Coordinates of C-alpha atoms in Angstrom, one line a residue:
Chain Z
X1 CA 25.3 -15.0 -7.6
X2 CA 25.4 -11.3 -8.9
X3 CA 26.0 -9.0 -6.2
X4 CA 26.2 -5.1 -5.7
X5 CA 27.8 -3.2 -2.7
X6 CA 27.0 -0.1 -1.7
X7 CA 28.0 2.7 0.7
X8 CA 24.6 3.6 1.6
X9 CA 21.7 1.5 0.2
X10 CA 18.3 3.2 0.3
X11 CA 15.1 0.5 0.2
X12 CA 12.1 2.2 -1.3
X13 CA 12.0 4.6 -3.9
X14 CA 9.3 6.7 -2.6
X15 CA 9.8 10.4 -0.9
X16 CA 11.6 9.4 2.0
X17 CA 13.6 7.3 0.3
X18 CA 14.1 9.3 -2.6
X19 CA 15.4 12.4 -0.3
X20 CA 17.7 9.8 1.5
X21 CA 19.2 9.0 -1.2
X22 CA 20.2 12.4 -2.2
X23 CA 21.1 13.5 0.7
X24 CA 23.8 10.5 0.9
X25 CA 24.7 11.2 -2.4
X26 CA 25.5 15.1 -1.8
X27 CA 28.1 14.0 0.5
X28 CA 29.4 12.1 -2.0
X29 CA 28.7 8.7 -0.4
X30 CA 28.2 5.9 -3.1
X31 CA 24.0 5.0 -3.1
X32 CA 21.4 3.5 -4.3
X33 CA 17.7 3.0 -4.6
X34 CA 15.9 -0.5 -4.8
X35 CA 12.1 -0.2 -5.4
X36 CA 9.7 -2.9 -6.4
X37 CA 7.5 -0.8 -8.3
X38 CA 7.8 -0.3 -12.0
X39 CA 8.8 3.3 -11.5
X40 CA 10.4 5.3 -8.6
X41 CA 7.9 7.5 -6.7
X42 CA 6.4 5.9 -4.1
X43 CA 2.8 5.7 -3.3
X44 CA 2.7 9.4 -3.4
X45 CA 4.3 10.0 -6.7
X46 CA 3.6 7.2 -8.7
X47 CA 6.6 7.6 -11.0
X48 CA 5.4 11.4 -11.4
X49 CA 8.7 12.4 -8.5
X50 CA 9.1 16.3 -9.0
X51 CA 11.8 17.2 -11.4
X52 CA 14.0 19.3 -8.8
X53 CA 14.4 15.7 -6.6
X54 CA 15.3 13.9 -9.4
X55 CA 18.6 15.6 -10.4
X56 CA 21.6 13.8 -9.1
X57 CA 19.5 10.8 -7.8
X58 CA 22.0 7.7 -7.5
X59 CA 21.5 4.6 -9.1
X60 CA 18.1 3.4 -9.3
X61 CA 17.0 -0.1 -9.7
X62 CA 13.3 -0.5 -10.2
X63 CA 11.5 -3.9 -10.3
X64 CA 13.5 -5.2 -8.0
X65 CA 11.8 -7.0 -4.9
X66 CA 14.3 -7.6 -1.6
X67 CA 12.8 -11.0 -0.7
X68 CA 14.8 -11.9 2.2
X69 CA 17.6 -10.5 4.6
X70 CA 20.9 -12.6 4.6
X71 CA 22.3 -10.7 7.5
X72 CA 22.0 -7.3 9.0
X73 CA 23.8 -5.9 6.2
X74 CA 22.9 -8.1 2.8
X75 CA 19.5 -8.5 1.4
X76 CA 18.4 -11.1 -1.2
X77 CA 16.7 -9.6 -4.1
X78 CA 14.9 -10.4 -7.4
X79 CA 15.2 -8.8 -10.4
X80 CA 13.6 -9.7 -13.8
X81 CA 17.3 -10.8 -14.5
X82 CA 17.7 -12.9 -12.0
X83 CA 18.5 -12.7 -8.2
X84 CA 21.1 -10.4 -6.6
X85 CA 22.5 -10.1 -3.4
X86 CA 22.3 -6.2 -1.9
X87 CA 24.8 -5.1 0.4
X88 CA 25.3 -1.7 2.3
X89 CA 27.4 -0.6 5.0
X90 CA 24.5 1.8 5.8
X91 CA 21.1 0.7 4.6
X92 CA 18.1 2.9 5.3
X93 CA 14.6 1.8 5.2
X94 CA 11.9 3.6 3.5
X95 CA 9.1 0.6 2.9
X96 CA 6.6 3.4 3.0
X97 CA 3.4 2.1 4.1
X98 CA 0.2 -0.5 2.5
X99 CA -3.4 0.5 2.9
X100 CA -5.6 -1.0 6.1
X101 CA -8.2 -3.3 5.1
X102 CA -10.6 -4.1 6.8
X103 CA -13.2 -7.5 6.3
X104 CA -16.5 -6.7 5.7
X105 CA -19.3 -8.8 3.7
X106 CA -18.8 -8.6 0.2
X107 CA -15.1 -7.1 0.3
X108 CA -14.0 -10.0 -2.1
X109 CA -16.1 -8.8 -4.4
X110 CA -14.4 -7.6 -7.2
X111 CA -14.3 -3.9 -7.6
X112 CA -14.5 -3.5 -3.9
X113 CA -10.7 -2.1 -3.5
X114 CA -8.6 0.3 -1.6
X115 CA -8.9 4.1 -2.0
X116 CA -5.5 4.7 -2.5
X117 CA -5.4 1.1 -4.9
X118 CA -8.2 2.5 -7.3
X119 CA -6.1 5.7 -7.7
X120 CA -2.9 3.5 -8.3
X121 CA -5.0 1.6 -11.1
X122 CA -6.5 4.0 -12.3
X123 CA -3.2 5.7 -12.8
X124 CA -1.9 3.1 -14.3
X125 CA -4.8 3.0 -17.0
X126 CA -7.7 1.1 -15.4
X127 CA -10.6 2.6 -17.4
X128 CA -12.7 4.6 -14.6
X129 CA -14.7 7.1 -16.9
X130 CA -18.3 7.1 -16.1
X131 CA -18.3 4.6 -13.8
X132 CA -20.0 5.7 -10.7
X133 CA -17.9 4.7 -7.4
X134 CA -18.2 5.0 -3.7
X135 CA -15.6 6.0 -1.6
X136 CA -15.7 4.9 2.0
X137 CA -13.4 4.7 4.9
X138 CA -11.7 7.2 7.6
X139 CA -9.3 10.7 6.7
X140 CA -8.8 13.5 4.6
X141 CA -7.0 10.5 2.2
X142 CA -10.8 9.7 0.8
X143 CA -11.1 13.5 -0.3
X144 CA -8.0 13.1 -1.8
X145 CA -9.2 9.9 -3.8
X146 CA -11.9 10.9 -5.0
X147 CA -11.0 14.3 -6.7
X148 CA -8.7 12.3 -8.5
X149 CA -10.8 9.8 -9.8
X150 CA -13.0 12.5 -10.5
X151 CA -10.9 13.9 -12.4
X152 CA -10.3 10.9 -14.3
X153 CA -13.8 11.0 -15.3
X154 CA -15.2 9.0 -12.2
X155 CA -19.0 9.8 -11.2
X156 CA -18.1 9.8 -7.3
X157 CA -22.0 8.5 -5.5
X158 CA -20.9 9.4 -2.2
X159 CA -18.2 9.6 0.5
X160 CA -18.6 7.6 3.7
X161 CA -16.6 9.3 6.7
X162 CA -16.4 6.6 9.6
X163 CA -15.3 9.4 12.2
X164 CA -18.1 11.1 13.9
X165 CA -18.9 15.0 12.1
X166 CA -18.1 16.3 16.0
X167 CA -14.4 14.8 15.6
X168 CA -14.2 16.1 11.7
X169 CA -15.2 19.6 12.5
X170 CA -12.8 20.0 15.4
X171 CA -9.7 19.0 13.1
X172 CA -10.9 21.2 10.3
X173 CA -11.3 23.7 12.8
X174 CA -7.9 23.1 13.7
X175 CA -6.6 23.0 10.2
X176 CA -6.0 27.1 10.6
X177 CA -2.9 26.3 12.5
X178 CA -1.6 24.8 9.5
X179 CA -2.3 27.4 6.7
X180 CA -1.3 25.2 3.7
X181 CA -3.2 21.9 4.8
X182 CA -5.9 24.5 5.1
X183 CA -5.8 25.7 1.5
X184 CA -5.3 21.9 0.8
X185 CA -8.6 21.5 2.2
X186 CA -10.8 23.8 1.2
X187 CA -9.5 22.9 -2.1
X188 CA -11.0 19.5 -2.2
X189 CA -14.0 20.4 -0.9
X190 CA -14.0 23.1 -3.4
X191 CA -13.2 20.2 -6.5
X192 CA -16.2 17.8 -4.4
X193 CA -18.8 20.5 -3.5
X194 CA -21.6 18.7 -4.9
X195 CA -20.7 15.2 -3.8
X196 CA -22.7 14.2 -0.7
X197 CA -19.8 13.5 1.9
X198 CA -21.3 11.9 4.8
X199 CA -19.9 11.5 8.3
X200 CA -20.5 9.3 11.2
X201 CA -21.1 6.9 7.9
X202 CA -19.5 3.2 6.8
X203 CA -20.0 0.8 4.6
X204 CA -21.8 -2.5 6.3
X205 CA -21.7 -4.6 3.6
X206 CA -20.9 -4.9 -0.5
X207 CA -23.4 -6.5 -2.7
X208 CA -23.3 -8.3 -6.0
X209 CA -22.9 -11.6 -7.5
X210 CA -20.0 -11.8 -9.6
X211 CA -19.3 -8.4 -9.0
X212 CA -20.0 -5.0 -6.8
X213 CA -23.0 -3.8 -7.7
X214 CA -24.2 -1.5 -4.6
X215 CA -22.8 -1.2 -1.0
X216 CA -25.4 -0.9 2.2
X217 CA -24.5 1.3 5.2
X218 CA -24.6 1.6 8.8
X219 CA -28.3 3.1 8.2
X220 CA -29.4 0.5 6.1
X221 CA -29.4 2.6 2.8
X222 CA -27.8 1.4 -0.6
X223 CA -26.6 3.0 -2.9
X224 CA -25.1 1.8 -6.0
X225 CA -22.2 1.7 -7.4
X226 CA -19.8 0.2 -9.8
X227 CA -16.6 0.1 -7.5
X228 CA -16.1 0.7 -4.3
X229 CA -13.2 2.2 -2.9
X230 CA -12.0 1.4 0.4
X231 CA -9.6 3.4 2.6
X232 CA -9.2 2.7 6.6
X233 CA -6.4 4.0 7.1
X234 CA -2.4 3.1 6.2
X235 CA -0.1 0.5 7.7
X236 CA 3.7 0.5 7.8
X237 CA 5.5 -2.0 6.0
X238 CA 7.6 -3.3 8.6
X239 CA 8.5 -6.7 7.3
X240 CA 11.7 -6.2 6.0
X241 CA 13.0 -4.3 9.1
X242 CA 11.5 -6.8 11.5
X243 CA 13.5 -9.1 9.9
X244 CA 16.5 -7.5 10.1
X245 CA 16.1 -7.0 14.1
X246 CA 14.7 -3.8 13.7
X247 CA 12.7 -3.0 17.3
X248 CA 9.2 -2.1 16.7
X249 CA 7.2 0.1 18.6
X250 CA 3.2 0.2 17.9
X251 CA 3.4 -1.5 14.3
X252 CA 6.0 1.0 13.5
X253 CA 9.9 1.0 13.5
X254 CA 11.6 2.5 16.5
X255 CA 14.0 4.9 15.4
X256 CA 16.1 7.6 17.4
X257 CA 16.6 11.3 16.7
X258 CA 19.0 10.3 14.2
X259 CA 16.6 8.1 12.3
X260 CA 18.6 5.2 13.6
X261 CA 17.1 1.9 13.9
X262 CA 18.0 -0.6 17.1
X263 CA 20.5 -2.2 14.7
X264 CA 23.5 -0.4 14.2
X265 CA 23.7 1.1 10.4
X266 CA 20.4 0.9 9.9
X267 CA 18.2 3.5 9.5
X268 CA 14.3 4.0 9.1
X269 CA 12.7 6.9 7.2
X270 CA 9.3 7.9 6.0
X271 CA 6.0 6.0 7.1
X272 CA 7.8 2.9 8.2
X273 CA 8.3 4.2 11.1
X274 CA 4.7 5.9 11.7
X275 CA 1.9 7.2 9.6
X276 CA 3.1 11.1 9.4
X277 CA 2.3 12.0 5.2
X278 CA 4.4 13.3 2.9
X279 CA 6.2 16.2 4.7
X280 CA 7.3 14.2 7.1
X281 CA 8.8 11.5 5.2
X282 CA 10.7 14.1 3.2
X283 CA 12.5 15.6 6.7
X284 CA 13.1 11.8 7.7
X285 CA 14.5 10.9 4.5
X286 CA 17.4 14.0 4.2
X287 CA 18.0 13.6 8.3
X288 CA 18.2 9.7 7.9
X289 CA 20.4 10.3 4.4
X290 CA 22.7 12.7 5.9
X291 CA 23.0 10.9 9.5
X292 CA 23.9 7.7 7.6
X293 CA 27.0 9.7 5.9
X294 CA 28.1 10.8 9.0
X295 CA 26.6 14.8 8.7
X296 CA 24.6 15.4 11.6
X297 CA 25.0 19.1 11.2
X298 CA 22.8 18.4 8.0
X299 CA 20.5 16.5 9.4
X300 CA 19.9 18.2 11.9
X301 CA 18.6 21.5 10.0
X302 CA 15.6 19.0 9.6
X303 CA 14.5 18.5 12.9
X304 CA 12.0 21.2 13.5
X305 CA 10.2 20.8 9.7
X306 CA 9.9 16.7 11.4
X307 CA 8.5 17.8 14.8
X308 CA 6.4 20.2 12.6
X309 CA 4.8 17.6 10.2
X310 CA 4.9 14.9 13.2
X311 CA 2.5 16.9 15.2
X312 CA 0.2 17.9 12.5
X313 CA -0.5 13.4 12.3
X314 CA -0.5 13.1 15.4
X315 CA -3.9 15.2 15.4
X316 CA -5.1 13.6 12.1
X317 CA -4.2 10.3 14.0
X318 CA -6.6 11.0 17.2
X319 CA -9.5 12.6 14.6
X320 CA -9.5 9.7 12.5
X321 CA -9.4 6.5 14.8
X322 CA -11.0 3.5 14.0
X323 CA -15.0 3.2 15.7
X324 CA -15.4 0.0 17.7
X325 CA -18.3 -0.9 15.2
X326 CA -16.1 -1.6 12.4
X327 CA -15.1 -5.0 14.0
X328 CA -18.5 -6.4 14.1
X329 CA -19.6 -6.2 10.8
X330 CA -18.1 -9.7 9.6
X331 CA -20.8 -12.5 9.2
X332 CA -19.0 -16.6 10.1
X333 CA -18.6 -16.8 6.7
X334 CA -17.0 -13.7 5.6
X335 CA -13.4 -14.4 4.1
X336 CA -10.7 -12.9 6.3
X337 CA -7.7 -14.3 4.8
X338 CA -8.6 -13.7 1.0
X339 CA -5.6 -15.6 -0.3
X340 CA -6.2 -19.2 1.6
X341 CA -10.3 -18.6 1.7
X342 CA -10.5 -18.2 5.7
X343 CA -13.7 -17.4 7.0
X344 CA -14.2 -14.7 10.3
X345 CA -16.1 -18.3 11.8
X346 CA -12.1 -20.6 11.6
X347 CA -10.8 -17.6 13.3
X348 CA -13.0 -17.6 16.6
X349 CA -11.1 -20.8 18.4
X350 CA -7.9 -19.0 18.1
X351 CA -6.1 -16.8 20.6
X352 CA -3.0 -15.1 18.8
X353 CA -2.4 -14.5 14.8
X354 CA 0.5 -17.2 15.5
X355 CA -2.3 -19.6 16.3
X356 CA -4.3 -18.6 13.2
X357 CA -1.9 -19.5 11.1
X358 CA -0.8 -22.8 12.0
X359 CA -4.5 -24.2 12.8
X360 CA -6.3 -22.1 10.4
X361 CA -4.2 -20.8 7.5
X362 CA -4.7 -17.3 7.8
X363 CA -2.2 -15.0 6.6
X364 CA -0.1 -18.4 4.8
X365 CA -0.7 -17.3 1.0
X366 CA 1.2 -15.1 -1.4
X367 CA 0.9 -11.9 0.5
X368 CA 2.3 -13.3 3.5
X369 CA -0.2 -11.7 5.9
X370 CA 0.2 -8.0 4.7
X371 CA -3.6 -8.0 4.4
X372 CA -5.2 -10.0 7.1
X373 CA -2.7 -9.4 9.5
X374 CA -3.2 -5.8 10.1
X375 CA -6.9 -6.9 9.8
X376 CA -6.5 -9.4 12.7
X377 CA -4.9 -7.2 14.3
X378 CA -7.3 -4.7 14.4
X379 CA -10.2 -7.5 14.5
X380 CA -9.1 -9.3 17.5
X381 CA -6.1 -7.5 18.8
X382 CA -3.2 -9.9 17.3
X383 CA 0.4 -8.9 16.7
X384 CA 1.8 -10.5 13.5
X385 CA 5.6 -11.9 13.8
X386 CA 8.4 -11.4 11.9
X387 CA 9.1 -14.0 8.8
X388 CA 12.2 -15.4 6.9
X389 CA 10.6 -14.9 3.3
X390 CA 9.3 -11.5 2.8
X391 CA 7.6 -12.4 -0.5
X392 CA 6.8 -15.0 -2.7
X393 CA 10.4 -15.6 -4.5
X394 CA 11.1 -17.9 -7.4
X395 CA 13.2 -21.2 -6.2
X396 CA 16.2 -20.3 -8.0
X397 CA 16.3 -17.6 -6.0
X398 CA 16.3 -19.1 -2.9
X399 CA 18.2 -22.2 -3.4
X400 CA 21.3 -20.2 -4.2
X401 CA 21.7 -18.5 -1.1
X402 CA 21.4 -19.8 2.0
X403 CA 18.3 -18.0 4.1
X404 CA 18.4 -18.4 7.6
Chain I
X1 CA -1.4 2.7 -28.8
X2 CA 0.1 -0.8 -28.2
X3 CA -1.3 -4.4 -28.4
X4 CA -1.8 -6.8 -25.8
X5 CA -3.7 -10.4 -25.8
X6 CA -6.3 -11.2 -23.0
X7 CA -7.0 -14.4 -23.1
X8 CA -6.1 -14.6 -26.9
X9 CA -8.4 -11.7 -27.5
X10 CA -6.5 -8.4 -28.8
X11 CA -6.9 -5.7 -26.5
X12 CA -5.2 -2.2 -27.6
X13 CA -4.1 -0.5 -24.5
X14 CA -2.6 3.5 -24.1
X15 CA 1.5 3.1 -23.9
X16 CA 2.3 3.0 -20.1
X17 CA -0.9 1.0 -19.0
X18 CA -0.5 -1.9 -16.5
X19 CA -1.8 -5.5 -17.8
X20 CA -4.1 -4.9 -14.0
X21 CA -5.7 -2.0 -16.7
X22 CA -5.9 -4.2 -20.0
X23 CA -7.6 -7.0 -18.2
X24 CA -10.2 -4.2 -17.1
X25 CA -10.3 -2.6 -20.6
X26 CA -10.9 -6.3 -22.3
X27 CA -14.5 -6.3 -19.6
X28 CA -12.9 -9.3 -17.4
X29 CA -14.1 -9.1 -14.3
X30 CA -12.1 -12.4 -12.3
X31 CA -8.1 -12.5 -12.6
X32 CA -8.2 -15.1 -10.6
X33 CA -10.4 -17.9 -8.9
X34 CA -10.0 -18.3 -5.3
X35 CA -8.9 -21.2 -2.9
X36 CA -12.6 -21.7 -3.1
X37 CA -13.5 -20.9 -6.9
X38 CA -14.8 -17.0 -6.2
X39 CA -13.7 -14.7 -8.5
X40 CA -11.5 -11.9 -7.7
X41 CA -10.0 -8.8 -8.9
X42 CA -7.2 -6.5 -7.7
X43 CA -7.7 -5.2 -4.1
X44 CA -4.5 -2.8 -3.8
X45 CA -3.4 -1.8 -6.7
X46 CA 0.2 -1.7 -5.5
X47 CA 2.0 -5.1 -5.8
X48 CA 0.7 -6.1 -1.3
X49 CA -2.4 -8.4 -2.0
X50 CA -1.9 -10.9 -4.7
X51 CA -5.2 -11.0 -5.8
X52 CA -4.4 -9.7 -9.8
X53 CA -1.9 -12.7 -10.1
X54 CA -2.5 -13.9 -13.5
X55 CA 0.0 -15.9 -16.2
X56 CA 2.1 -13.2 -18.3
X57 CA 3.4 -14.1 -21.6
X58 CA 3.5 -17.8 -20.3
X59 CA 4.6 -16.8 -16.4
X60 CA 1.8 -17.8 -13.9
X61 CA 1.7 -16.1 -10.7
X62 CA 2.6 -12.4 -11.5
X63 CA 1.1 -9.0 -10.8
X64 CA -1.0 -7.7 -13.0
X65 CA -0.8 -4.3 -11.4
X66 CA 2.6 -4.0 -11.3
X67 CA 3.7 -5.2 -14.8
X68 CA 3.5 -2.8 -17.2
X69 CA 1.8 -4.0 -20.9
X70 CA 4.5 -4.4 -24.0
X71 CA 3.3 -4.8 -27.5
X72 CA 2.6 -8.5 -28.0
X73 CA 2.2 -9.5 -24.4
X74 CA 0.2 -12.4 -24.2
X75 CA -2.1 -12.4 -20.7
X76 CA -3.8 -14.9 -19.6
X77 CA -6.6 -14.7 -16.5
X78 CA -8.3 -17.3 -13.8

């Protein structure tokens, strides 16, 4: 088996991850990135990472997917070459963070995808011109969305706020504390001014036959629409450090001042360890990078742009919280689990996601739960648990390494 | 400009498109056929839901999302 050591090994190529990794490598620590995407970037990004990060950035191997942890220190991996096995004396985390979905009738229909997924398509060419979409969901992330499918061509129908317009006002009004989110804002409302953008509004249920073809809401209106894009919010991906013995502490990774995770030389950055945007996971990313190489003078420099960004999510957090109503709209036989087919109705015997899984199937497909589970979760209040495969890995991979 | 094949149909594609984006430019709708036999169609765009798993260039079961086309790529949906 191929294998690679590394001083400090950085998992996730996106801006925390990115920023860790040069700030190990300015202290002339021997790193590298691992990313499963095609491009280095992140979710923010999306391979476009700004030219003055991207000088002296250690190795990077892209299309590579850790698919299992060995030991605290040594991750399996799988390349297009074959499988390798990652090691690190330090490794630092930066999984970055999935999208929330949430079940609702209809959601399998497809065009019905995430807010953030549509831009990632489209991005990657998915032909969006003309075609009229709505955009529905909680936070300032749905602006964000739709200006830039607009400005792909998209004919954005409307913008469905679940937070009530009392909540939405008081952060806007609270946006002057933060002058450049401000000017952030007013920008997109500037690039949507004549889109209707509707608060106190959701999407009760997708229609169409073989595929979207209008969505109802909460008031009983439709409108239609040839996609509709879905954004409730962002969940850590906290697989991988679960499964290295990271503590967890509300769905995130517990990590000290330091970035430090419970396991010693391990380190968390970025929105693994909480939902805090792309400020935050920049500060994380050089504190973690420098802490790992031993520099705490360094990292510490960070601290107050952290506290800074931290606090200005923690209001977008409380603004933006999930209404009670959402976890009503399933019907019995609205899928839940869309890889194994699980309707909300094989869910109702069931106690805990553990339960669910065994009896019913849900969260046992190809995407291992990072769908449903956080859907459960919010749905009936489960915690997911911590698995030996992270993904789904080719045999060879697995048969020539022993995984616990 | 590049070529790809969607279910043996030629499908030109901009360089730097995913095969998630030829399938969408060649007008098919299902990648796949659920559990169950519904169609479905990428969900997160980003390589977390399985649901644009189709057969690349003779490989079943990859992401359509997160492979990016090369000239001659044969794809295959459902």
């Amino acid at each position: 088996m191929r294998r690679e050591a590394f001083a400090v090994l950085v998992i996730g190529g996106g801006p925390a991850g990115i920023a860790a990794a040069r700030a190990a490598t300015r202290t002339g620590a021997r790193a590298a990135i691992v990313d499963d995407n095609p491009t280095i970037g992140g979710q923010a990004w999306r391979g476009a990472v700004p030219d003055a990060l991207l000088s002296d950035l250690p190795g990077v191997r892209v299309a590579m997917r850790v698919v299992a942890a060995l030991g605290s220190h040594d991750l399996l991996a799988e390349a297009e070459y074959g499988p390798v096995v990652l090691s690190g004396d330090r490794i630092i985390l930066a999984t970055g963070a999935r999208e929330r979905f949430l079940p609702f009738p209809g959601w399998t229909l497809p065009g019905v995808t995430g807010a953030g997924g549509l831009q990632a398509l489209v991005k990657g060419g998915w032909p969006i011109s003309g075609r009229r979409v709505v955009v529905a969901g909680t936070g300032p992330l749905l602006l964000a969305a739709a200006a830039s499918l607009r400005r792909y061509g998209a004919r954005i129908g409307l913008i469905a706020e679940q937070a009530p317009s009392d909540r939405v006002r008081a952060f806007a009004a609270g946006l002057v504390r933060h002058p450049a989110k401000l000017r952030q804002a007013a920008e997109l409302r500037w690039a949507l001014r004549d889109i209707p953008y509707r608060t106190g509004c959701w999407v009760r249920r997708a229609l169409g036959t073989t595929e979207v073809e209008a969505v109802e809401l909460n008031d009983g209106r439709r409108v239609s629409c040839d996609h509709l894009a879905c954004g409730f919010g962002l969940v850590p991906n906290v697989e991988l450090p679960a499964a290295l013995g990271c503590g967890l502490e509300n769905g995130a990774v517990r990590v000290d001042p330091w970035q430090a995770t419970s396991v010693e030389g391990i380190y968390a950055a970025g929105e693994v360890t909480g939902i805090a945007g792309l400020e935050s996971a920049l500060a994380e990313g050089w504190i973690a990078g420098y802490a790992a190489a031993g520099r705490h003078n360094e990292a510490r420099a960070l601290f107050r742009a952290r506290a800074q960004a931290r606090r200005f999510a923690a209001g977008l957090d409380a603004a933006f919280s999930l209404r009670p109503e959402l976890k009503s709209l399933c019907a019995p036989d609205t899928v839940v689990c869309r890889c194994e087919d699980v309707p909300w109705r094989d869910l109702q015997p069931h106690t805990t996601w553990r339960a669910a899984k065994l009896h019913a199937r849900c969260g046992m497909g190809p995407c291992q739960g990072r769908v449903c589970g956080a859907a459960a979760q919010f749905l009936f209040g489960w915690g997911p648990g911590p698995e030996a495969v992270q993904t789904p890995a080719r045999i060879r991979t697995l048969v020539q390494e022993e995984v616990p | 400009m590049i070529e790809v094949r969607v279910n043996g149909r030629p499908c030109p594609v901009p360089e730097g498109s995913t095969v998630a984006a030829a399938i969408a430019r060649a007008d098919v709708v299902a990648f796949r056929r659920s559990v169950h036999g519904r169609p479905r169609a990428p969900l997160c765009g980003m390589g977390v839901c399985f649901e644009c798993r189709v057969t690349i260039d003779g490989r079943p079961q990859s992401l359509a999302c997160q492979t990016p086309c090369r000239d001659g790529m044969e794809v295959a949906t459902e």
